[in-house]
Short mmCIF file of C-alpha atoms in Angstrom, two decimals:
data_model
loop_
_atom_site.label_atom_id
_atom_site.label_comp_id
_atom_site.label_asym_id
_atom_site.label_seq_id
_atom_site.Cartn_x
_atom_site.Cartn_y
_atom_site.Cartn_z
CA MET E 1 6.34 -30.67 14.97
CA SER E 2 7.86 -31.80 18.04
CA ASP E 3 7.31 -34.51 20.65
CA ASP E 4 5.61 -33.47 23.83
CA ASP E 5 6.62 -34.43 27.32
CA THR E 6 4.22 -37.31 27.78
CA GLY E 7 5.59 -39.32 25.17
CA ASN E 8 2.43 -39.28 23.15
CA GLY E 9 4.06 -38.57 19.94
CA PRO E 10 4.64 -35.32 17.95
CA THR E 11 2.44 -32.33 18.63
CA GLU E 12 1.84 -29.65 15.75
CA LYS E 13 2.81 -26.16 16.50
CA PRO E 14 0.20 -23.40 16.11
CA LYS E 15 0.49 -21.31 13.13
CA SER E 16 0.14 -17.51 13.28
CA ARG E 17 -2.92 -15.79 11.46
CA HIS E 18 -0.89 -13.75 9.53
CA GLY E 19 1.88 -16.20 8.31
CA PRO E 20 5.48 -15.76 9.71
CA PRO E 21 6.39 -13.19 12.52
CA VAL E 22 7.22 -9.66 11.60
CA ALA E 23 10.55 -10.49 12.86
CA ARG E 24 11.51 -12.90 10.03
CA ILE E 25 10.15 -10.64 7.43
CA LEU E 26 11.94 -7.90 8.91
CA THR E 27 15.13 -10.06 8.70
CA GLY E 28 14.33 -11.26 5.19
CA ALA E 29 14.07 -7.38 4.18
CA LEU E 30 17.13 -6.51 6.09
CA ILE E 31 19.07 -9.14 4.04
CA PHE E 32 17.39 -7.48 0.75
CA GLN E 33 18.46 -4.06 1.68
CA ILE E 34 22.15 -5.32 2.44
CA GLY E 35 22.30 -6.50 -1.10
CA ILE E 36 20.87 -3.28 -2.00
CA GLY E 37 23.81 -1.53 0.06
CA ALA E 38 26.33 -3.59 -1.72
CA LEU E 39 25.36 -2.60 -5.16
CA LEU E 40 25.35 1.03 -3.88
CA VAL E 41 28.97 1.03 -2.50
CA LEU E 42 29.97 -1.06 -5.70
CA GLY E 43 28.62 2.07 -7.68
CA ASP E 44 25.92 -0.03 -9.61
CA VAL E 45 23.36 3.17 -9.08
CA SER E 46 22.32 5.79 -11.54
CA ALA E 47 22.19 9.35 -10.45
CA SER E 48 18.53 8.88 -9.58
CA GLY E 49 18.85 5.99 -6.91
CA PHE E 50 18.84 2.32 -7.01
CA ARG E 51 15.97 0.26 -8.52
CA LEU E 52 15.24 -3.19 -9.56
CA PRO E 53 15.31 -4.26 -13.28
CA GLY E 54 12.25 -2.73 -15.00
CA MET E 55 10.07 -3.37 -17.63
CA ALA E 56 10.67 -2.57 -21.34
CA PRO E 57 8.98 0.85 -22.85
CA ASP E 58 6.36 -1.54 -24.46
CA ALA E 59 5.72 -3.44 -21.35
CA PRO E 60 1.78 -3.62 -20.13
CA ARG E 61 0.04 -0.34 -18.80
CA LEU E 62 -2.70 -0.01 -16.40
CA THR E 63 -5.07 0.41 -19.20
CA GLU E 64 -4.47 -3.53 -19.93
CA PRO E 65 -6.48 -5.87 -17.80
CA VAL E 66 -4.53 -7.76 -14.87
CA ARG E 67 -4.52 -11.61 -14.68
CA PRO E 68 -3.14 -13.95 -12.06
CA GLY E 69 0.63 -14.20 -12.75
CA ASP E 70 0.60 -10.90 -14.96
CA GLN E 71 -0.23 -8.17 -12.19
CA ARG E 72 3.05 -5.81 -12.74
CA ARG E 73 2.20 -2.82 -14.92
CA LEU E 74 4.11 0.52 -15.83
CA PHE E 75 3.14 3.08 -12.97
CA ARG E 76 2.31 6.25 -14.94
CA PRO E 77 -1.27 7.11 -13.27
CA ASP E 78 -0.89 10.82 -14.67
CA ARG E 79 -0.99 9.23 -18.24
CA ASP E 80 -2.95 5.75 -18.05
CA ARG E 81 -5.98 4.72 -15.95
CA PRO E 82 -6.92 1.24 -14.93
CA ALA E 83 -8.71 -0.93 -17.49
CA THR E 84 -11.72 -1.27 -15.17
CA ARG E 85 -14.60 0.78 -15.68
CA PRO E 86 -15.11 3.21 -12.71
CA ALA E 87 -17.93 3.66 -10.77
CA ARG E 88 -17.94 7.32 -11.70
CA ASP E 89 -15.29 9.53 -13.72
CA PRO E 90 -13.66 11.52 -11.16
CA GLY E 91 -11.70 13.60 -13.81
CA GLU E 92 -8.06 14.33 -13.33
CA LEU E 93 -7.44 13.90 -9.56
CA PRO E 94 -6.05 16.70 -7.29
CA GLU E 95 -2.15 16.60 -6.49
CA ARG E 96 -3.00 16.87 -3.19
CA LEU E 97 -5.91 14.71 -0.92
CA VAL E 98 -9.23 16.69 -1.15
CA LEU E 99 -11.95 15.61 1.38
CA THR E 100 -15.67 15.89 0.26
CA GLN E 101 -19.13 15.15 1.12
CA GLU E 102 -20.59 11.89 -0.69
CA ASP E 103 -23.88 11.52 1.25
CA GLY E 104 -24.85 11.97 4.91
CA THR E 105 -21.79 10.29 6.89
CA THR E 106 -20.01 8.85 3.79
CA TYR E 107 -16.98 11.07 2.52
CA ARG E 108 -14.86 10.74 -0.22
CA LEU E 109 -11.12 11.08 -0.06
CA GLU E 110 -9.09 11.45 -3.48
CA GLY E 111 -5.78 12.84 -4.93
CA GLY E 112 -2.18 12.74 -4.34
CA ILE E 113 -0.65 12.29 -0.60
CA ALA E 114 1.57 15.37 -0.15
CA GLU E 115 3.82 16.41 2.85
CA GLY E 116 1.16 18.18 5.39
CA ASP E 117 -1.90 16.27 3.97
CA ALA E 118 -2.09 14.17 7.30
CA ALA E 119 -2.63 17.08 9.69
CA ARG E 120 -4.79 19.07 7.31
CA ILE E 121 -7.24 15.92 6.36
CA ILE E 122 -7.30 14.97 10.08
CA LYS E 123 -8.40 18.64 10.99
CA ARG E 124 -11.30 18.49 8.28
CA LEU E 125 -12.27 15.20 9.32
CA ASP E 126 -12.66 16.29 13.01
CA GLU E 127 -14.32 19.50 12.04
CA SER E 128 -16.81 18.01 9.29
CA LYS E 129 -20.51 17.88 10.29
CA PRO E 130 -22.02 15.07 10.18
CA ALA E 131 -19.20 13.20 11.67
CA PRO E 132 -17.72 11.04 8.74
CA GLU E 133 -18.31 7.18 9.33
CA THR E 134 -17.12 5.89 5.91
CA LEU E 135 -14.44 7.07 3.58
CA ILE E 136 -14.31 6.29 -0.27
CA LEU E 137 -10.48 6.50 -1.31
CA GLN E 138 -9.12 6.97 -4.69
CA SER E 139 -5.32 7.72 -4.97
CA PRO E 140 -2.15 7.28 -6.81
CA GLY E 141 -0.25 7.32 -3.60
CA GLY E 142 2.55 9.90 -2.46
CA THR E 143 4.40 10.32 0.76
CA VAL E 144 4.32 7.23 2.94
CA THR E 145 4.63 8.94 6.09
CA GLU E 146 1.38 11.16 5.77
CA ALA E 147 -0.46 7.82 4.53
CA LEU E 148 0.63 6.20 7.80
CA ALA E 149 -0.65 8.85 10.07
CA LEU E 150 -3.76 9.12 8.30
CA GLY E 151 -4.06 5.04 8.44
CA ARG E 152 -3.70 5.44 12.15
CA HIS E 153 -6.33 8.08 12.84
CA PHE E 154 -8.62 6.28 10.63
CA ARG E 155 -8.33 3.21 12.92
CA ASP E 156 -8.32 5.28 15.97
CA THR E 157 -11.57 7.14 15.28
CA GLY E 158 -13.12 3.80 13.77
CA LEU E 159 -13.67 4.77 10.27
CA THR E 160 -14.87 2.46 7.51
CA THR E 161 -12.65 2.68 4.41
CA ARG E 162 -13.96 1.91 1.18
CA MET E 163 -13.27 1.46 -2.61
CA LEU E 164 -15.69 1.22 -5.48
CA SER E 165 -15.77 -0.72 -8.81
CA GLY E 166 -13.22 0.69 -11.18
CA GLU E 167 -11.56 3.02 -8.75
CA TYR E 168 -7.79 2.70 -7.73
CA CYS E 169 -5.61 2.88 -4.61
CA PHE E 170 -1.65 2.66 -5.45
CA SER E 171 1.51 2.84 -3.92
CA ALA E 172 1.14 4.76 -0.39
CA CYS E 173 -2.53 4.90 -0.80
CA PRO E 174 -3.06 1.18 0.61
CA TYR E 175 -1.73 2.15 4.05
CA MET E 176 -4.58 4.44 4.24
CA LEU E 177 -6.98 1.83 3.13
CA VAL E 178 -6.02 -0.67 5.55
CA GLY E 179 -6.34 1.95 8.60
CA GLY E 180 -10.15 1.66 8.30
CA ALA E 181 -11.44 -0.50 11.21
CA THR E 182 -13.72 -2.02 8.34
CA ARG E 183 -12.33 -2.22 4.98
CA GLU E 184 -14.69 -2.82 1.87
CA ILE E 185 -13.11 -3.39 -1.44
CA ASP E 186 -15.16 -3.97 -4.82
CA ASP E 187 -13.77 -6.90 -6.63
CA ALA E 188 -13.27 -4.41 -9.47
CA ALA E 189 -11.51 -1.90 -7.72
CA GLN E 190 -7.56 -1.97 -7.79
CA VAL E 191 -5.10 -2.04 -5.08
CA GLY E 192 -1.47 -1.84 -6.04
CA VAL E 193 2.20 -1.48 -4.22
CA HIS E 194 5.42 -1.06 -5.18
CA GLN E 195 9.04 0.07 -3.56
CA HIS E 196 9.05 3.57 -2.07
CA TYR E 197 11.74 6.16 -1.61
CA PHE E 198 12.38 6.86 2.18
CA GLY E 199 14.79 9.50 1.37
CA GLU E 200 15.50 11.52 -1.82
CA SER E 201 19.29 12.48 -1.09
CA THR E 202 21.85 11.36 -3.60
CA ILE E 203 24.78 12.84 -1.88
CA LEU E 204 24.75 10.73 1.45
CA PRO E 205 27.22 8.00 1.76
CA ALA E 206 25.55 4.54 0.52
CA SER E 207 25.49 3.38 4.43
CA PHE E 208 22.96 6.18 5.20
CA ALA E 209 20.79 5.86 2.26
CA VAL E 210 20.45 1.73 3.07
CA GLU E 211 19.57 2.91 6.72
CA ASP E 212 16.82 5.11 5.67
CA ILE E 213 15.32 2.49 3.37
CA GLN E 214 15.77 -0.21 6.15
CA ALA E 215 14.16 2.07 8.65
CA GLY E 216 11.53 3.03 6.31
CA GLN E 217 10.73 -0.73 5.32
CA GLY E 218 10.28 -1.78 9.12
CA GLU E 219 8.19 1.21 9.95
CA VAL E 220 5.98 -0.11 7.13
CA MET E 221 5.95 -3.75 7.99
CA SER E 222 5.13 -3.07 11.64
CA TYR E 223 2.74 -0.87 10.79
CA LEU E 224 0.81 -3.48 8.51
CA ASP E 225 0.91 -6.02 11.32
CA GLU E 226 -0.53 -3.51 13.72
CA MET E 227 -3.28 -2.86 11.28
CA GLY E 228 -3.90 -6.69 10.83
CA ILE E 229 -2.49 -7.06 7.75
CA ASP E 230 -0.36 -9.90 6.62
CA PRO E 231 3.02 -8.21 6.45
CA MET E 232 4.13 -10.83 3.40
CA VAL E 233 2.31 -8.46 1.05
CA MET E 234 5.57 -6.28 1.13
CA THR E 235 7.40 -9.30 -0.81
CA HIS E 236 5.39 -7.99 -3.69
CA ALA E 237 6.09 -4.40 -2.92
CA LEU E 238 9.90 -4.96 -2.45
CA ALA E 239 9.87 -6.78 -5.85
CA THR E 240 8.28 -4.08 -7.83
CA PRO E 241 10.44 -0.97 -8.90
CA PRO E 242 8.96 2.72 -8.00
CA ASP E 243 7.93 3.29 -11.60
CA GLU E 244 5.84 0.18 -11.80
CA ILE E 245 3.04 -1.17 -9.83
CA TYR E 246 1.94 -4.88 -8.78
CA VAL E 247 -1.68 -5.14 -8.68
CA LEU E 248 -3.11 -7.28 -5.93
CA LEU E 249 -5.95 -9.81 -7.19
CA PRO E 250 -8.99 -9.95 -5.09
CA GLU E 251 -8.17 -13.38 -3.63
CA GLN E 252 -4.71 -11.67 -2.41
CA LEU E 253 -6.61 -8.90 -0.89
CA ARG E 254 -8.73 -11.25 1.35
CA ASP E 255 -5.82 -13.59 1.92
CA TYR E 256 -3.54 -10.68 3.22
CA GLY E 257 -6.46 -9.18 5.06
CA PHE E 258 -7.14 -6.00 3.35
CA ILE E 259 -10.65 -7.01 3.25
CA SER E 260 -12.67 -7.08 6.62
CA ASP E 261 -14.00 -10.76 7.77
CA ALA E 262 -17.60 -10.75 8.25
CA ALA E 263 -17.28 -11.27 11.92
CA GLU E 264 -15.37 -7.95 12.42
#
């Protein structure tokens, strides 16, 4: 609150629709990453890179139901499937994204997100007849930059993204999901986030590794804001190691803007 110039007492400052501005979130992320940098410089890293303390080997797996306050699970999608029963059994998902026609203008995009998938899938979408209007997504994640490129294409072309009961979208997949001009997510679907690797080199000086992480996180948060998603969802991602997944509850998906408003 602040006093106005007329002397009529305090006035309340308007609140942002999506919570704190991106600048504040980026500042918080920068502080977080500086802490990582300090640990890197001190040598508190393993050969595979820095990560937050994780769960014990007997920690909850994806096969166990998620409840409020109990949303972190071991991330082993090649071994564990979510506890919710899927609308259909997809079998083993391919290692790269595959686009198939579901029904009419509804298509299905499934599989891991690999290098080169964005250009390849965008070409397939542009060439598909009839032109896709809705994409049903299911993916354990993969390369972040490819997911961001696909998400931007979905938004530019006005595609609807959809998730069905019991199906999942983890890691980098949510960045494709939020690209939909309209987003439909069944309450029994699972959307999960965690930390990402933005560079694989373990021989660069720690300062360069931290810069790489900071740049990647900054790009992701700017992208989320661009898509109308509250970047505060990244607080869950930054606090969850890469070998775990934080599953967002339906009410969180609504609060963060993942699910389209009826007016959209």
